[in-house]
mmCIF file of C-alpha atoms in Angstrom:
data_model
loop_
_atom_site.group_PDB
_atom_site.id
_atom_site.type_symbol
_atom_site.label_atom_id
_atom_site.label_comp_id
_atom_site.label_asym_id
_atom_site.label_seq_id
_atom_site.Cartn_x
_atom_site.Cartn_y
_atom_site.Cartn_z
ATOM 1 C CA MET A 136 -10.563 31.491 -2.637
ATOM 2 C CA MET A 137 -13.009 34.001 -4.074
ATOM 3 C CA SER A 138 -15.999 34.834 -1.888
ATOM 4 C CA ASP A 139 -19.559 34.308 -3.065
ATOM 5 C CA ILE A 140 -20.557 36.663 -5.850
ATOM 6 C CA ALA A 141 -23.738 38.212 -4.473
ATOM 7 C CA CYS A 142 -24.209 41.637 -6.040
ATOM 8 C CA GLU A 143 -27.980 41.202 -5.772
ATOM 9 C CA SER A 144 -27.658 41.651 -1.993
ATOM 10 C CA CYS A 145 -25.972 45.037 -2.299
ATOM 11 C CA ARG A 146 -27.924 48.119 -1.257
ATOM 12 C CA VAL A 147 -25.025 50.539 -1.662
ATOM 13 C CA VAL A 148 -23.802 50.076 -5.254
ATOM 14 C CA ALA A 149 -20.506 51.694 -4.303
ATOM 15 C CA CYS A 150 -19.051 50.564 -7.638
ATOM 16 C CA GLU A 151 -21.346 53.079 -9.339
ATOM 17 C CA HIS A 152 -21.040 55.833 -6.724
ATOM 18 C CA LEU A 153 -17.416 56.559 -5.886
ATOM 19 C CA ASP A 154 -18.300 58.480 -2.722
ATOM 20 C CA LYS A 155 -19.798 55.384 -1.049
ATOM 21 C CA THR A 156 -18.171 52.505 0.810
ATOM 22 C CA ALA A 157 -18.677 48.988 -0.458
ATOM 23 C CA PRO A 158 -20.121 46.363 1.927
ATOM 24 C CA ASP A 159 -17.789 43.782 3.450
ATOM 25 C CA PHE A 160 -19.102 41.024 1.166
ATOM 26 C CA CYS A 161 -18.383 43.011 -2.016
ATOM 27 C CA VAL A 162 -16.815 40.737 -4.614
ATOM 28 C CA GLN A 163 -14.478 43.535 -5.682
ATOM 29 C CA THR A 164 -12.346 42.751 -2.620
ATOM 30 C CA SER A 165 -11.675 39.305 -4.112
ATOM 31 C CA ILE A 166 -10.494 40.535 -7.507
ATOM 32 C CA THR A 167 -6.796 39.810 -7.768
ATOM 33 C CA LYS A 168 -4.288 41.966 -9.615
ATOM 34 C CA GLU A 169 -3.884 39.136 -12.120
ATOM 35 C CA MET A 170 -7.620 39.090 -12.849
ATOM 36 C CA HIS A 171 -7.704 42.880 -13.119
ATOM 37 C CA ASP A 172 -4.750 42.937 -15.498
ATOM 38 C CA GLU A 173 -6.228 40.138 -17.599
ATOM 39 C CA ALA A 174 -9.526 41.987 -17.976
ATOM 40 C CA LEU A 175 -7.684 45.139 -19.042
ATOM 41 C CA ARG A 176 -5.633 43.121 -21.528
ATOM 42 C CA LEU A 177 -8.794 41.682 -23.051
ATOM 43 C CA TYR A 178 -10.503 45.093 -23.192
ATOM 44 C CA ASN A 179 -7.504 46.379 -25.114
ATOM 45 C CA GLU A 180 -7.837 43.753 -27.842
ATOM 46 C CA PRO A 181 -8.948 45.662 -30.975
ATOM 47 C CA GLU A 182 -12.382 44.059 -31.436
ATOM 48 C CA ASN A 183 -13.199 44.185 -27.716
ATOM 49 C CA HIS A 184 -12.111 47.809 -27.514
ATOM 50 C CA LEU A 185 -14.306 48.704 -30.492
ATOM 51 C CA ILE A 186 -17.297 46.939 -28.914
ATOM 52 C CA MET A 187 -16.802 48.741 -25.597
ATOM 53 C CA GLU A 188 -16.259 52.080 -27.303
ATOM 54 C CA SER A 189 -19.410 51.615 -29.400
ATOM 55 C CA ALA A 190 -21.443 50.412 -26.405
ATOM 56 C CA ALA A 191 -20.319 53.450 -24.399
ATOM 57 C CA ILE A 192 -21.531 55.796 -27.126
ATOM 58 C CA VAL A 193 -24.892 54.025 -27.353
ATOM 59 C CA SER A 194 -25.418 53.597 -23.598
ATOM 60 C CA ALA A 195 -24.925 57.327 -23.024
ATOM 61 C CA GLU A 196 -28.229 57.855 -24.863
ATOM 62 C CA THR A 197 -30.107 54.743 -23.694
ATOM 63 C CA VAL A 198 -32.547 56.551 -21.391
ATOM 64 C CA ASN A 199 -33.973 58.476 -24.343
ATOM 65 C CA SER A 200 -33.588 55.752 -26.949
ATOM 66 C CA THR A 201 -35.358 52.460 -27.741
ATOM 67 C CA ARG A 202 -33.470 49.183 -28.019
ATOM 68 C CA VAL A 203 -34.196 49.116 -31.769
ATOM 69 C CA GLN A 204 -32.522 52.507 -32.107
ATOM 70 C CA ASP A 205 -29.681 51.329 -29.876
ATOM 71 C CA ALA A 206 -29.050 48.249 -32.032
ATOM 72 C CA ILE A 207 -28.938 50.304 -35.236
ATOM 73 C CA LYS A 208 -26.656 52.908 -33.622
ATOM 74 C CA PHE A 209 -24.403 50.162 -32.258
ATOM 75 C CA ALA A 210 -24.037 48.637 -35.715
ATOM 76 C CA SER A 211 -23.090 52.048 -37.048
ATOM 77 C CA CYS A 212 -20.568 52.725 -34.274
ATOM 78 C CA MET A 213 -19.032 49.304 -34.905
ATOM 79 C CA GLY A 214 -18.506 50.259 -38.540
ATOM 80 C CA ALA A 215 -20.548 47.247 -39.643
ATOM 81 C CA SER A 216 -21.463 46.960 -43.307
ATOM 82 C CA LEU A 217 -23.138 43.537 -43.298
ATOM 83 C CA VAL A 218 -25.542 42.745 -40.452
ATOM 84 C CA GLY A 219 -26.848 39.232 -39.870
ATOM 85 C CA ILE A 220 -30.160 38.510 -38.196
ATOM 86 C CA ALA A 221 -30.799 35.146 -36.550
ATOM 87 C CA THR A 222 -34.546 35.030 -36.128
ATOM 88 C CA CYS A 223 -37.226 32.808 -34.742
ATOM 89 C CA THR A 224 -39.590 31.931 -37.585
ATOM 90 C CA ALA A 225 -42.452 33.062 -35.346
ATOM 91 C CA MET A 226 -41.006 36.573 -35.499
ATOM 92 C CA LEU A 227 -40.536 36.969 -39.239
ATOM 93 C CA ARG A 228 -42.983 39.889 -39.359
ATOM 94 C CA GLU A 229 -40.946 41.832 -36.806
ATOM 95 C CA THR A 230 -37.740 40.783 -38.555
ATOM 96 C CA ARG A 231 -38.989 42.134 -41.889
ATOM 97 C CA ILE A 232 -39.568 45.517 -40.240
ATOM 98 C CA LEU A 233 -36.100 45.474 -38.666
ATOM 99 C CA THR A 234 -34.525 44.437 -41.962
ATOM 100 C CA GLU A 235 -36.165 47.351 -43.749
ATOM 101 C CA LEU A 236 -34.974 49.784 -41.064
ATOM 102 C CA LEU A 237 -31.402 48.497 -41.276
ATOM 103 C CA ARG A 238 -31.376 48.716 -45.058
ATOM 104 C CA LYS A 239 -32.733 52.266 -44.942
ATOM 105 C CA ALA A 240 -29.824 53.073 -42.613
ATOM 106 C CA GLY A 241 -27.412 51.824 -45.283
ATOM 107 C CA PHE A 242 -26.590 48.320 -44.039
ATOM 108 C CA GLU A 243 -26.582 45.104 -46.035
ATOM 109 C CA VAL A 244 -28.616 42.462 -44.214
ATOM 110 C CA GLN A 245 -28.643 38.658 -44.235
ATOM 111 C CA VAL A 246 -31.469 36.900 -42.374
ATOM 112 C CA VAL A 247 -31.595 33.246 -41.343
ATOM 113 C CA GLY A 248 -34.578 31.567 -39.688
ATOM 114 C CA CYS A 249 -34.361 29.010 -36.915
ATOM 115 C CA LYS A 250 -36.128 26.049 -38.535
ATOM 116 C CA LEU A 251 -33.903 25.598 -41.589
ATOM 117 C CA GLU A 252 -33.169 21.968 -42.568
ATOM 118 C CA SER A 253 -36.475 20.968 -40.901
ATOM 119 C CA ASN A 254 -34.780 18.772 -38.315
ATOM 120 C CA MET A 255 -36.893 16.508 -36.134
ATOM 121 C CA LYS A 256 -35.698 15.682 -32.626
ATOM 122 C CA ALA A 257 -34.584 12.236 -33.793
ATOM 123 C CA ASP A 258 -32.243 13.868 -36.330
ATOM 124 C CA LEU A 259 -30.286 15.517 -33.524
ATOM 125 C CA ASN A 260 -30.703 12.697 -31.015
ATOM 126 C CA ILE A 261 -32.900 14.849 -28.767
ATOM 127 C CA GLY A 262 -34.806 12.802 -26.189
ATOM 128 C CA ALA A 263 -37.086 15.467 -24.677
ATOM 129 C CA PRO A 264 -40.372 13.554 -24.114
ATOM 130 C CA SER A 265 -42.439 16.754 -24.015
ATOM 131 C CA LEU A 266 -41.445 17.569 -27.597
ATOM 132 C CA ALA A 267 -43.682 16.007 -30.251
ATOM 133 C CA GLU A 268 -41.978 13.531 -32.555
ATOM 134 C CA ASP A 269 -43.213 15.397 -35.642
ATOM 135 C CA SER A 270 -42.173 18.869 -34.423
ATOM 136 C CA VAL A 271 -39.512 20.672 -36.408
ATOM 137 C CA ILE A 272 -36.829 21.851 -33.995
ATOM 138 C CA CYS A 273 -34.564 24.874 -34.131
ATOM 139 C CA ASN A 274 -31.107 24.834 -35.683
ATOM 140 C CA PRO A 275 -29.084 27.603 -33.995
ATOM 141 C CA ILE A 276 -25.654 26.206 -34.851
ATOM 142 C CA MET A 277 -26.513 26.168 -38.555
ATOM 143 C CA GLN A 278 -27.834 29.725 -38.242
ATOM 144 C CA ALA A 279 -24.437 30.748 -36.886
ATOM 145 C CA LEU A 280 -22.515 28.781 -39.514
ATOM 146 C CA LEU A 281 -24.477 30.346 -42.365
ATOM 147 C CA LEU A 282 -23.924 33.866 -41.061
ATOM 148 C CA ASN A 283 -20.256 33.011 -40.537
ATOM 149 C CA ASP A 284 -20.103 31.923 -44.165
ATOM 150 C CA ALA A 285 -21.719 35.220 -45.191
ATOM 151 C CA LYS A 286 -18.981 37.008 -43.185
ATOM 152 C CA THR A 287 -21.354 39.261 -41.258
ATOM 153 C CA ASP A 288 -19.810 42.047 -39.194
ATOM 154 C CA LEU A 289 -22.467 41.928 -36.478
ATOM 155 C CA ASN A 290 -25.318 39.533 -35.707
ATOM 156 C CA ILE A 291 -28.656 40.404 -34.112
ATOM 157 C CA LEU A 292 -30.757 37.821 -32.272
ATOM 158 C CA MET A 293 -34.498 38.078 -32.821
ATOM 159 C CA GLY A 294 -36.432 35.848 -30.437
ATOM 160 C CA ILE A 295 -34.085 32.873 -30.423
ATOM 161 C CA CYS A 296 -35.165 30.365 -27.742
ATOM 162 C CA VAL A 297 -33.446 30.220 -24.368
ATOM 163 C CA GLY A 298 -30.555 27.788 -24.786
ATOM 164 C CA HIS A 299 -30.563 28.027 -28.557
ATOM 165 C CA ASP A 300 -29.295 31.574 -28.117
ATOM 166 C CA ALA A 301 -26.374 30.144 -26.121
ATOM 167 C CA LEU A 302 -25.422 27.838 -28.974
ATOM 168 C CA PHE A 303 -25.794 30.570 -31.568
ATOM 169 C CA CYS A 304 -23.511 32.911 -29.607
ATOM 170 C CA LYS A 305 -21.038 30.087 -28.978
ATOM 171 C CA TYR A 306 -20.559 29.485 -32.702
ATOM 172 C CA SER A 307 -21.066 32.979 -34.114
ATOM 173 C CA ASN A 308 -17.818 34.445 -35.429
ATOM 174 C CA ALA A 309 -19.243 37.965 -35.380
ATOM 175 C CA PRO A 310 -20.237 39.730 -32.158
ATOM 176 C CA ALA A 311 -23.900 39.017 -31.352
ATOM 177 C CA VAL A 312 -26.435 41.271 -29.641
ATOM 178 C CA THR A 313 -29.962 40.414 -28.521
ATOM 179 C CA LEU A 314 -32.734 42.689 -29.727
ATOM 180 C CA VAL A 315 -35.743 40.562 -28.740
ATOM 181 C CA ALA A 316 -35.914 38.080 -25.859
ATOM 182 C CA LYS A 317 -38.837 35.910 -26.941
ATOM 183 C CA ASP A 318 -41.557 35.468 -24.320
ATOM 184 C CA PHE A 319 -45.013 34.910 -25.781
ATOM 185 C CA MET A 320 -46.700 34.915 -22.364
ATOM 186 C CA THR A 321 -45.572 38.477 -21.660
ATOM 187 C CA VAL A 322 -45.559 39.850 -25.223
ATOM 188 C CA HIS A 323 -41.748 39.648 -25.192
ATOM 189 C CA ASN A 324 -41.274 41.524 -21.931
ATOM 190 C CA PRO A 325 -39.581 38.975 -19.617
ATOM 191 C CA CYS A 326 -39.057 41.521 -16.829
ATOM 192 C CA SER A 327 -42.811 41.796 -16.321
ATOM 193 C CA VAL A 328 -42.643 38.390 -14.596
ATOM 194 C CA LEU A 329 -40.029 39.705 -12.163
ATOM 195 C CA TYR A 330 -42.114 42.797 -11.450
ATOM 196 C CA ALA A 331 -45.113 40.570 -10.712
ATOM 197 C CA ALA A 332 -43.257 37.699 -9.024
ATOM 198 C CA ASP A 333 -45.240 38.238 -5.814
ATOM 199 C CA SER A 334 -48.599 38.728 -7.497
ATOM 200 C CA VAL A 335 -50.003 37.566 -10.832
ATOM 201 C CA TYR A 336 -47.084 35.288 -11.754
ATOM 202 C CA LYS A 337 -46.496 33.935 -8.251
ATOM 203 C CA ARG A 338 -48.306 30.609 -8.727
ATOM 204 C CA LYS A 339 -46.687 29.919 -12.105
ATOM 205 C CA LEU A 340 -43.224 30.614 -10.718
ATOM 206 C CA GLU A 341 -43.793 28.569 -7.565
ATOM 207 C CA LYS A 342 -44.990 25.608 -9.640
ATOM 208 C CA THR A 343 -41.940 25.675 -11.912
ATOM 209 C CA ILE A 344 -39.469 26.260 -9.091
ATOM 210 C CA GLY A 345 -41.083 23.560 -6.964
ATOM 211 C CA GLU A 346 -40.882 20.978 -9.754
ATOM 212 C CA ILE A 347 -37.207 21.746 -10.413
ATOM 213 C CA ALA A 348 -36.308 21.770 -6.722
ATOM 214 C CA SER A 349 -38.041 18.414 -6.221
ATOM 215 C CA ALA A 350 -36.204 16.901 -9.168
ATOM 216 C CA LYS A 351 -32.875 18.120 -7.788
ATOM 217 C CA GLY A 352 -33.700 16.510 -4.434
ATOM 218 C CA GLU A 353 -34.384 13.088 -5.908
#
């Protein structure tokens, strides 16, 4: 049986530095030959190989490049002609700027917002009591289906809600990359909460974690 996967506990990172020895709990010791061979087989599939090749080119310049630049370069390396953008309607201003940049770079662009069809929670049999009955809810599966119908080569996520992004990626035919992780509280910088987990965000995190832990214990 595979051991616990606990890379967060590693202080050596031997996988990145070949002259170091991995700790005893390293998950690499649990990787079977079958798993290794299967991963290599999947990497060698044409689309996966192109994605990895393109990502390698882009990641080599990441330190001196913004994520916007990286996304545009990735689309180029992928040989994409038609780029889809699945956007939160609260981020249409940012999406217009991105669309203009992509078009200037020579791409065709199709953009679909999250609130199309104006579904209410009753329409999708959503029972969340905290969601107002008259609130229009997001439609990530339809966003994916529309971009599938447009036959996009690559899709970019712009601020799609946590969970909705999972559904979009599940049903997107084209590879999907995230440009913006929406987080209004931190001006779309989710890592700031992790950096301040023991200071300014400590009470907020403890409250949320405590409520979830209590619910799990019921």
